[in-house]
Short mmCIF file of C-alpha atoms and ligand atoms in Angstrom, two decimals:
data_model
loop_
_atom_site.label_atom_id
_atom_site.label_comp_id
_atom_site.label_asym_id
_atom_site.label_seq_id
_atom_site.Cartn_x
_atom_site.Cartn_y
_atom_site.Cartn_z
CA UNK B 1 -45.08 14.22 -33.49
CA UNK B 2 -47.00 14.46 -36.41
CA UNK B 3 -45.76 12.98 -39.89
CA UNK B 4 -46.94 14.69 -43.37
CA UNK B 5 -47.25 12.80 -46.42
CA UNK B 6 -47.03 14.29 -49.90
CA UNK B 7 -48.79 11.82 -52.39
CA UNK B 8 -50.45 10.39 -49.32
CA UNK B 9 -53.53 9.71 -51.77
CA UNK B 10 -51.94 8.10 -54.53
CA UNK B 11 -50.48 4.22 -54.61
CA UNK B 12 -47.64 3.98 -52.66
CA UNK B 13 -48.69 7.18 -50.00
CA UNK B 14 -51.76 5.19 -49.39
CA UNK B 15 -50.31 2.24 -48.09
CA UNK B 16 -48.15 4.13 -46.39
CA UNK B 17 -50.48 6.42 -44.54
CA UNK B 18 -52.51 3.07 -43.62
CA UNK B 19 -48.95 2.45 -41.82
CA UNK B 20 -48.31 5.11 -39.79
CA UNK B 21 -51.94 4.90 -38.64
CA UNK B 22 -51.75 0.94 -37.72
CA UNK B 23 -48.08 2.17 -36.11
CA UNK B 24 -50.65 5.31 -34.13
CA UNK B 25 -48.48 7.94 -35.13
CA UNK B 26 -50.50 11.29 -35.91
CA UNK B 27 -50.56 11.41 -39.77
CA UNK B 28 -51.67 14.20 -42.38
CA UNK B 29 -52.06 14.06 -45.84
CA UNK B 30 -50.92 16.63 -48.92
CA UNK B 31 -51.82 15.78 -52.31
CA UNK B 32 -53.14 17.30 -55.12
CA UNK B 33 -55.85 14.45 -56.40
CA UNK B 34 -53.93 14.64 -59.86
CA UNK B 35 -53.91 10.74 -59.90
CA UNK B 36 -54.37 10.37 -56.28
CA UNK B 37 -58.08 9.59 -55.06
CA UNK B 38 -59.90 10.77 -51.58
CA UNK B 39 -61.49 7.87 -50.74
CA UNK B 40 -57.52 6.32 -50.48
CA UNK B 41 -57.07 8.02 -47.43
CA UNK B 42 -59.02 7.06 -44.26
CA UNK B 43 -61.55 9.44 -42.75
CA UNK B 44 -59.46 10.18 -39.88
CA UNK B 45 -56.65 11.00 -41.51
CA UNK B 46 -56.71 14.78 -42.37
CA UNK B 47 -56.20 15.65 -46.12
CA UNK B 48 -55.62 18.67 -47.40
CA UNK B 49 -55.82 19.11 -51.14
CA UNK B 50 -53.08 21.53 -52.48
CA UNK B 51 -49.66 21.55 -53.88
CA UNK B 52 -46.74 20.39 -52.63
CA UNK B 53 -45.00 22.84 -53.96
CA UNK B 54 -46.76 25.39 -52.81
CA UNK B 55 -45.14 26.95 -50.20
CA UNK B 56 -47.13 29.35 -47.93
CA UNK B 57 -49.53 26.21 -48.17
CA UNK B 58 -46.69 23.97 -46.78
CA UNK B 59 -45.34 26.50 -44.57
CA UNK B 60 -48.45 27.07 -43.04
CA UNK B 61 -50.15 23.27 -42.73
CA UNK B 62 -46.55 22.72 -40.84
CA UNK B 63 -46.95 24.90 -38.21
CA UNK B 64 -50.35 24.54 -38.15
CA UNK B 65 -49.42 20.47 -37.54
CA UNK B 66 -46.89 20.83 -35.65
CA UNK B 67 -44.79 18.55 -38.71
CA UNK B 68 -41.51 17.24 -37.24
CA UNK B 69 -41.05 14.36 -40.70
CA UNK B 70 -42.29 14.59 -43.92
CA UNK B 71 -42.38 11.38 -46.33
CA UNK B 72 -42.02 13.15 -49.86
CA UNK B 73 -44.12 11.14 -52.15
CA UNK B 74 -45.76 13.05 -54.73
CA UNK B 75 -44.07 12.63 -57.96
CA UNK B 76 -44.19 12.13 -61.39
CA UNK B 77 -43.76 8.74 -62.35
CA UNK B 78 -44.08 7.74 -65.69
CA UNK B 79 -40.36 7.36 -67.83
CA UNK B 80 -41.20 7.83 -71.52
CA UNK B 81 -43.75 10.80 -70.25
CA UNK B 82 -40.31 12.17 -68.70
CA UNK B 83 -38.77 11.91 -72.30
CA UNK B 84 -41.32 13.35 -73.47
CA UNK B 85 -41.74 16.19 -70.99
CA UNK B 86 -38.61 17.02 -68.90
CA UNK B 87 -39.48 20.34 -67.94
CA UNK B 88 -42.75 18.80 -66.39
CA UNK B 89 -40.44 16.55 -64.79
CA UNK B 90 -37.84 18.89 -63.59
CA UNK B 91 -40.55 21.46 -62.43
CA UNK B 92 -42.85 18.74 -60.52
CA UNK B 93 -40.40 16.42 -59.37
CA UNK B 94 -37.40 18.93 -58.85
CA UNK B 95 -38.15 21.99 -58.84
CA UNK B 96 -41.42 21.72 -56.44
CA UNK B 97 -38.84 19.47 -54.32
CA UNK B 98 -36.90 22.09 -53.43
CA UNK B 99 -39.18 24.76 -52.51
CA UNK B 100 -40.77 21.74 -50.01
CA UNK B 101 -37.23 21.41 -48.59
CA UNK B 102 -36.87 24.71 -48.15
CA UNK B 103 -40.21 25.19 -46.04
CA UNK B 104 -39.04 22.12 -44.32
CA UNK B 105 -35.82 23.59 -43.24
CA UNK B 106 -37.50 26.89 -42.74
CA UNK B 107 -39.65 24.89 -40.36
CA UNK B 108 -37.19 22.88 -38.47
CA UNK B 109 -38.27 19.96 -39.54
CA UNK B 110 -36.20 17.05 -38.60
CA UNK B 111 -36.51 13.59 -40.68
CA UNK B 112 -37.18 13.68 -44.12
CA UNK B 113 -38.27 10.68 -46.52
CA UNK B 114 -37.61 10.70 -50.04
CA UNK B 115 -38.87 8.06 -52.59
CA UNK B 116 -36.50 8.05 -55.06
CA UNK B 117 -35.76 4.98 -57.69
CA UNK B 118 -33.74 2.28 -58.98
CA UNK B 119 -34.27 4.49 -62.49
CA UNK B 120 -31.20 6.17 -60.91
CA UNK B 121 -28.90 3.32 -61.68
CA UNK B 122 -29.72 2.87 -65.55
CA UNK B 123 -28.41 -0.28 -66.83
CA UNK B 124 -26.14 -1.36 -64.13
CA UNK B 125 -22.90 -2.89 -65.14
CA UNK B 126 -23.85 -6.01 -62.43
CA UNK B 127 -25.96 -7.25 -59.84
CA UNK B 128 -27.48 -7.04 -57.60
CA UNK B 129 -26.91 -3.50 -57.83
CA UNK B 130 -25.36 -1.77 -54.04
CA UNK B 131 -25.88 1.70 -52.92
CA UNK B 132 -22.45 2.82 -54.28
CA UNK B 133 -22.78 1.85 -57.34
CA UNK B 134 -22.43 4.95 -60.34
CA UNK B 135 -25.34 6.34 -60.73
CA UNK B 136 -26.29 6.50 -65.03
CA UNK B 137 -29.57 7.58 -64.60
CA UNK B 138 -31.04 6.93 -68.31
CA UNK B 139 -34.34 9.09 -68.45
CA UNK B 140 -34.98 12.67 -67.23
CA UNK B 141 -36.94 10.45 -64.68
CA UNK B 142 -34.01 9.57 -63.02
CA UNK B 143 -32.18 12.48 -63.53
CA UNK B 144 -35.31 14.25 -61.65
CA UNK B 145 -35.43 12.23 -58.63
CA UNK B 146 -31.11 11.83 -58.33
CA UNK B 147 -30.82 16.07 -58.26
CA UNK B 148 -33.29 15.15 -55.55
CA UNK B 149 -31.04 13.42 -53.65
CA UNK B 150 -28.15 15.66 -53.91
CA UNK B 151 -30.13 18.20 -52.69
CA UNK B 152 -30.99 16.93 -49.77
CA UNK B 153 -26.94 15.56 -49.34
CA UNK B 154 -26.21 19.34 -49.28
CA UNK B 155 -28.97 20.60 -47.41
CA UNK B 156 -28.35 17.99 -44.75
CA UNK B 157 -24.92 19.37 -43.98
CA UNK B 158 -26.19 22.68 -43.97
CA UNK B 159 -28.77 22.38 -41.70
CA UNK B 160 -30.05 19.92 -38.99
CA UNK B 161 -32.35 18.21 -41.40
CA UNK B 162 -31.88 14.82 -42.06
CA UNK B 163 -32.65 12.56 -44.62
CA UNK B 164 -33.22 8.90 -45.83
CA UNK B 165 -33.36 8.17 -49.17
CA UNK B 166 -35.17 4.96 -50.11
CA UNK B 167 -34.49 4.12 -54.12
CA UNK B 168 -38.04 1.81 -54.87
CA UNK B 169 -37.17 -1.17 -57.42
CA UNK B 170 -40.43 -2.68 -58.74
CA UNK B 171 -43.60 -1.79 -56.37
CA UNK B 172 -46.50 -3.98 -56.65
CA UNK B 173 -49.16 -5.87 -54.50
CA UNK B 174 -51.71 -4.49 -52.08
CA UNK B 175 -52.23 -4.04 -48.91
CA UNK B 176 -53.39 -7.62 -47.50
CA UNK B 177 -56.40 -6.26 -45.95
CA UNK B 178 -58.13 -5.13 -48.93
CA UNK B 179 -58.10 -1.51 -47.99
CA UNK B 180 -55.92 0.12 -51.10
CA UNK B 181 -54.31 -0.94 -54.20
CA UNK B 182 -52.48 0.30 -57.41
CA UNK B 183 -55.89 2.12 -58.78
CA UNK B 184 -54.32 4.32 -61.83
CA UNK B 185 -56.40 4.18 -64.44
CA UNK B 186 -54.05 3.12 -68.04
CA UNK B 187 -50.91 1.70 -65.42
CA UNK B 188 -48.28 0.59 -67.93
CA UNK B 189 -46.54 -2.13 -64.71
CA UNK B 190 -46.03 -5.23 -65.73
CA UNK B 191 -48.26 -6.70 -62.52
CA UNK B 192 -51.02 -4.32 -63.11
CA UNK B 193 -51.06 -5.23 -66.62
CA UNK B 194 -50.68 -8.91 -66.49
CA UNK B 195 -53.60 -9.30 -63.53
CA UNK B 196 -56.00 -6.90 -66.03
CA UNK B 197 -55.28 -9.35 -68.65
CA UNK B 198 -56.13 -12.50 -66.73
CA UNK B 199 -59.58 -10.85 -65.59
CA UNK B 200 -60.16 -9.93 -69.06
CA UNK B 201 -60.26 -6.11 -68.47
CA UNK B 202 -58.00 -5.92 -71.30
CA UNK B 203 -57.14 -8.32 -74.22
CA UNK B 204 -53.92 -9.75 -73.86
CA UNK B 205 -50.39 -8.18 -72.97
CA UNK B 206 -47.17 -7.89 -74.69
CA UNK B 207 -43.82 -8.78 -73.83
CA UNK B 208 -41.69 -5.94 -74.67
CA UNK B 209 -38.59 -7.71 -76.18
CA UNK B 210 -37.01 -11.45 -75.57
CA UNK B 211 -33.40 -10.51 -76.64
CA UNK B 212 -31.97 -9.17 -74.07
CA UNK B 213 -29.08 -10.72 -72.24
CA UNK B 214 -30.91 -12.39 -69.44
CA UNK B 215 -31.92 -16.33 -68.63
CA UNK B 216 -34.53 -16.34 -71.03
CA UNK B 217 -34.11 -13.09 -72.89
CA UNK B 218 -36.80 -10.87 -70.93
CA UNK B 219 -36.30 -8.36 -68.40
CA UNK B 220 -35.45 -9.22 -65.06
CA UNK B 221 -36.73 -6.94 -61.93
CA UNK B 222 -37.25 -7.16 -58.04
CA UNK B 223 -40.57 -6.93 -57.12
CA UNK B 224 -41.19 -5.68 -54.12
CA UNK B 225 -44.39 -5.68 -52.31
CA UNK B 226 -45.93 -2.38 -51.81
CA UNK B 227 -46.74 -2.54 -47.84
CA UNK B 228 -43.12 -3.89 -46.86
CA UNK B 229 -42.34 -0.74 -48.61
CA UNK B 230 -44.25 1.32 -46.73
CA UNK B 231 -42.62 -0.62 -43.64
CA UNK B 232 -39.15 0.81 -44.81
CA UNK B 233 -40.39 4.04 -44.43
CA UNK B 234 -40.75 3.50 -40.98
CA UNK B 235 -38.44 1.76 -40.23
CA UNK B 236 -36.35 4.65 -41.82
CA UNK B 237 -38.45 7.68 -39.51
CA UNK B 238 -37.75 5.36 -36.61
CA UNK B 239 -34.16 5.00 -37.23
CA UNK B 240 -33.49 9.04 -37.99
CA UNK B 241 -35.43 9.75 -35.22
CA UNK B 242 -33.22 8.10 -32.77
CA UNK B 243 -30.59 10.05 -34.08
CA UNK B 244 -29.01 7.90 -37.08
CA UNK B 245 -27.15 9.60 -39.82
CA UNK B 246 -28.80 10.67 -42.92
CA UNK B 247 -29.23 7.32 -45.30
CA UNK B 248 -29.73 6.20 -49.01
CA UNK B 249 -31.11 2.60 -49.34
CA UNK B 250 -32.07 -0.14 -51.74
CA UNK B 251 -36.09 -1.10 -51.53
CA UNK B 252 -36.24 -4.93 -52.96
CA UNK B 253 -35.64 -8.21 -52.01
CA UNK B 254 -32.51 -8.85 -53.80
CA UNK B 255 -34.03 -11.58 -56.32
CA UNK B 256 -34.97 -11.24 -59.83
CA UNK B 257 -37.87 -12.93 -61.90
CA UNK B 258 -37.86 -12.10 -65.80
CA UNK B 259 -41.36 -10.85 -67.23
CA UNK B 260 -42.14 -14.92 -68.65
CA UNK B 261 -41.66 -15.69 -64.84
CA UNK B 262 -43.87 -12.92 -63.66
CA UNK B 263 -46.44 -14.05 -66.51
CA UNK B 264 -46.47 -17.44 -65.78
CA UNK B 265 -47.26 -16.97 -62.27
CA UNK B 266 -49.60 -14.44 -62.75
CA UNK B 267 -51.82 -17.58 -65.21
CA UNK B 268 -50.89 -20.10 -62.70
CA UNK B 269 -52.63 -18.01 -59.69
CA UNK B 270 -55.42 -16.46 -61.68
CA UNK B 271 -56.05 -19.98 -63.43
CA UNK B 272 -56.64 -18.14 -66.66
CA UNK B 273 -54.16 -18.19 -69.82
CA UNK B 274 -54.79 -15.07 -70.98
CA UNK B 275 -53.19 -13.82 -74.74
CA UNK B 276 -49.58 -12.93 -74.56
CA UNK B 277 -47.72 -11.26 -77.87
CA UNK B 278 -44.26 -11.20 -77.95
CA UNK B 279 -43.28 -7.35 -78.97
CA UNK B 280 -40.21 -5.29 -80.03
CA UNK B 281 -38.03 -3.99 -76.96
CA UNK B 282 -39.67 -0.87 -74.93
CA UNK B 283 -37.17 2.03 -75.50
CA UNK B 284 -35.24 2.91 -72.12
CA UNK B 285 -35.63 -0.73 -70.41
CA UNK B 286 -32.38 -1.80 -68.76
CA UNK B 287 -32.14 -5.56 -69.36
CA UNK B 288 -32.05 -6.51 -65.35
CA UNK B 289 -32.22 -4.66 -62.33
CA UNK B 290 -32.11 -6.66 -58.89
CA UNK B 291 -31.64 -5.09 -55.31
CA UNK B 292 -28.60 -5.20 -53.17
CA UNK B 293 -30.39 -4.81 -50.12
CA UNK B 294 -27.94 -5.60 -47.18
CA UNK B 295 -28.02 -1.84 -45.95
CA UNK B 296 -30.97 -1.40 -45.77
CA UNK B 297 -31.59 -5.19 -43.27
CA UNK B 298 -28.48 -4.11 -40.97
CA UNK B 299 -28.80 -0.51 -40.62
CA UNK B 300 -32.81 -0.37 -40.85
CA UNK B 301 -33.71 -3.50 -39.66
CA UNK B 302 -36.19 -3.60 -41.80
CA UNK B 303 -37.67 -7.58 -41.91
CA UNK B 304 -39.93 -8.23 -45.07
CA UNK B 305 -42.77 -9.38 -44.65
CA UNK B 306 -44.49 -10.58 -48.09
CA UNK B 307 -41.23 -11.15 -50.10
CA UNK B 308 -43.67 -14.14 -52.21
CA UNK B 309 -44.33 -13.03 -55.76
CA UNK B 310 -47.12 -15.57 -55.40
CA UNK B 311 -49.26 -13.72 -52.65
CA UNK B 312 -47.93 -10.41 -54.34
CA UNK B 313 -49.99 -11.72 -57.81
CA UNK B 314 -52.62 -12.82 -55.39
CA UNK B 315 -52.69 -9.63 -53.56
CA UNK B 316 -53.10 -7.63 -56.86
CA UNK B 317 -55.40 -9.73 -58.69
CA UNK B 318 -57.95 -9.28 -55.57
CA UNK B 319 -57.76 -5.89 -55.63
CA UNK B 320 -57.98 -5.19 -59.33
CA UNK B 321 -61.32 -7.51 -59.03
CA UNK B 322 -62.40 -5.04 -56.05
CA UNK B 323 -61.63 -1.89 -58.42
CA UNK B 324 -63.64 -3.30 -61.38
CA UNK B 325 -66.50 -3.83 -58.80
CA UNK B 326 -66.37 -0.80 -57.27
CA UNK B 327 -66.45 1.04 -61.07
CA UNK B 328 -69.71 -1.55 -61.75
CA UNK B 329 -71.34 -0.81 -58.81
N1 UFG D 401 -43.38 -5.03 -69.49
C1 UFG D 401 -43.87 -5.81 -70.51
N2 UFG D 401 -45.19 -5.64 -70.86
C2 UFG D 401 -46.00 -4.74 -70.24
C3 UFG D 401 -45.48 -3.95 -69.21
C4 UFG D 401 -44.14 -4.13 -68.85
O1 UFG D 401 -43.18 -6.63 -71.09
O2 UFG D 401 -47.17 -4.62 -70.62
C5 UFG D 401 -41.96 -5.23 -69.09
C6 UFG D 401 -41.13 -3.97 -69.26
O3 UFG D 401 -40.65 -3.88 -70.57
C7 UFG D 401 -40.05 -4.20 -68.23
C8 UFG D 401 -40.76 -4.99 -67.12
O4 UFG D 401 -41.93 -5.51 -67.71
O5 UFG D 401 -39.05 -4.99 -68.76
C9 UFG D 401 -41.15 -4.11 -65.96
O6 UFG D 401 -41.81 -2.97 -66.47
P1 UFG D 401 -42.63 -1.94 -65.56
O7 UFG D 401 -43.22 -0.92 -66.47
O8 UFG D 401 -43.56 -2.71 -64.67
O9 UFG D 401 -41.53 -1.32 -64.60
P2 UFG D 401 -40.13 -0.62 -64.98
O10 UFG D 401 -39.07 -1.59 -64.57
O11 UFG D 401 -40.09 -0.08 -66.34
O12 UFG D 401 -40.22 0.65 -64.04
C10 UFG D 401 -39.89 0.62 -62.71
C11 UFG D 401 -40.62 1.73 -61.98
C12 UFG D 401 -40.19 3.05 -62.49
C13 UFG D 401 -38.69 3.16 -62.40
C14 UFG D 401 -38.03 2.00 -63.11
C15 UFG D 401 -36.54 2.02 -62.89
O13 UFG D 401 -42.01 1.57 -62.16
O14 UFG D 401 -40.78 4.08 -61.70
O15 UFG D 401 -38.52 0.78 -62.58
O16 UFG D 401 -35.89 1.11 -63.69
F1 UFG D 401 -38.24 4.28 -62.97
#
C-alpha cells in the first residue's frame, strides 16, 4: 500500500511525507524541484523528479509502485501571481490536475487527497465559515483549485475513486523536530515574514491595511500548524480507506487572531521589536477568514495537536534561524 505525494518536496508535502513515514506507510515522492528542495525529503523516501502532469511518467511510477492513494500537493500558490497569470494557473493547477486524475483512475487508484483552500470561500458573508457555505472564490487561485474539486465530485461518481478534499486556512509552523520548515525563498505569509523581521533578515514588515471591519481593523485568519495538517491527511487516507464516502473539509482551528495579534506575539516570543509600517490594504484580502471545523473532528477524528500560535511562532522562528545557518554555513 504505497502512498504518492505530488509536491512531496515542497512545504506542506514535506511535512507530510515525514508523516506517513513516522505512521510506516510506504511513501514516494513526485515533484518537480520548481520551489521544492531534495534535501526536504528523507533519503529513504524515493523521489522522482518529473511532472505531475506528465502522464506516461505518472502512469508508469504507479504501476511501477504499486500506488493505491495519491496526496495531490503540487500547486501553484501564490494569489496576485494567479491575477497575474491565470493561464499558468489553470494549466498547472487545473489542467495538470486532471490529466493526474485521469492516470489515477486509469490506474485504479483508490483514495485521493486534494489540498485545496479557504481562497475558495472569498470574503465570506460570516464565520466561522462551514463546508456549505457558497463558494465566491475571488482570485483565479481559487477558481483553480474549486474546478479541482468538482472534478473530482464527478469523477468520483463515475468511477470507484474516492476523494477527500481538505480546504487549508493559514499554514504555518514547523515540524517540532527540526527536520523541515517553510524554506521559500521571498514567502509573502504573514508568519514567515514577521519571524524574518524579528531575526533581522529583513528590515521591518508592513501591515497591509487597518480599516477593515474587524476588532482592531486588521485581517483576521486561522492559523493552523503545518504538521496537524499533515495529520488530517491521514487521518483523511485512513478514513477513505476503511470505506468512508468521498469528503470536503475545513483545515483550522476555528479561532481567529488579526495580523497586530500575530505581530505582537511574534515580538513577545522572539524578544525583539522589530519595525512595523502600517500600509495601504493588499488587493484581494478578505477582511476575516476563520475555520468551521466540526466536520472535519467528528467525521475524521482528527485531534490537533499544536493548536498554540505561541509554539507555532516558536516553531517558525527556530527554523528560519536553522535556514539562515544552513545558507551561512
Ligand atoms: N500580511 C501583512 N503583511 C505581510 C504579509 C501578510 O499585513 O507582510 C497580512 C495579509 O494582508 C493578510 C494576512 O496578513 O491579511 C495573512 O496573509 P498571508 O499572505 O499570510 O495569507 P493569506 O491569508 O493571504 O493567504 C492564505 C493562503 C493562500 C490562500 C488564502 C485564502 O496562504 O494560499 O489564504 O484566503 F489562498
Amino acid at each position: 500500500m504505497t502512498v504518492l505525494v505530488t509536491g512531496g518536496a515542497g512545504y506542506i508535502g514535506s511535512h507530510m511525507v515525514l508523516a506517513l513515514r513516522d505512521a510506516g506507510e510506504r511513501v514516494v515522492v513526485l515533484d518537480n524541484l520548481s520551489t521544492g528542495f531534495r534535501w526536504a525529503v528523507p533519503d529513504d523516501v524515493p523521489l522522482i523528479v518529473g511532472d505531475f502532469g506528465d502522464g506516461d511518467l505518472v502512469t508508469e511510477m504507479l504501476k511501477r509502485y504499486q500506488i493505491e492513494s495519491i496526496i495531490h500537493f503540487a500547486a501553484k500558490i501564490v494569489v496576485p501571481e494567479s491575477v497575474a497569470d491565470p493561464l499558468g494557473y489553470y494549466l498547472n493547477n487545473t489542467a495538470k490536475a486532471r490529466q493526474l486524475i485521469e492516470c489515477a483512475v486509469g490506474a485504479g487508484v483508490g483514495q485521493f487527497i486534494f489540498s485545496s483552500t479557504a481562497a475558495v470561500y472569498g470574503d465570506p458573508e460570516q464565520n466561522p465559515v462551514t463546508e456549505d457555505e457558497t463558494l465566491k472564490p475571488m482570485s483565479p487561485y481559487g477558481r483553480s483549485k474549486l474546478m479541482v474539486e468538482w472534478m473530482l465530485q464527478d469523477v468520483a461518481k463515475a468511477h470507484p475513486l474516492r476523494y477527500a478534499v481538505l480546504r487549508y486556512f493559514n499554514v504555518a509552523g514547523a515540524d517540532p523536530q527540526g527536520r523541515s520548515g517553510q524554506s521559500t525563498p521571498n514567502a509573502t505569509h504573514l508568519i514567515k515574514v514577521a519571524v524574518q523581521a524579528a531575526l533581522g533578515h529583513r528590515n521591518g514588515m508592513d501591515v497591509f491595511g487597518t480599516d477593515y471591519p474587524t476588532p482592531d481593523g486588521s485581517c483576521v485568519r486561522d492559523y493552523i500548524q503545518v504538521s496537524d495538517l499533515a495529520q488530517a491527511h491521514l487521518d483523511a487516507l485512513n478514513y477513505l480507506r476503511e470505506g468512508g464516502e468521498s469528503i470536503t473539509c475545513n483545515c483550522g482551528y476555528s479561532r481567529g487572531f488579526s495580523v497586530l495579534e500575530v505581530i505582537a506575539v511574534v515580538k513577545s516570543v522572539s524578544g525583539v521589536d522589530f519595525p512595523v509600517r502600517i500600509s495601504g490594504r493588499r488587493p484581494g484580502d478578505p477582511s476575516a477568514i476563520v475555520a468551521g471545523n466540526a466536520r472535519i473532528k467528528s467525521a475524521l477524528n482528527w485531534q490537533p495537536r499544536y493548536d498554540d500560535l505561541k509554539l507555532i511562532v516558536d516553531q517558525a522562528l527556530n527554523w528560519e534561524r536553522r535556514l539562515h545557518n544552513r545558507k551561512a554555513g
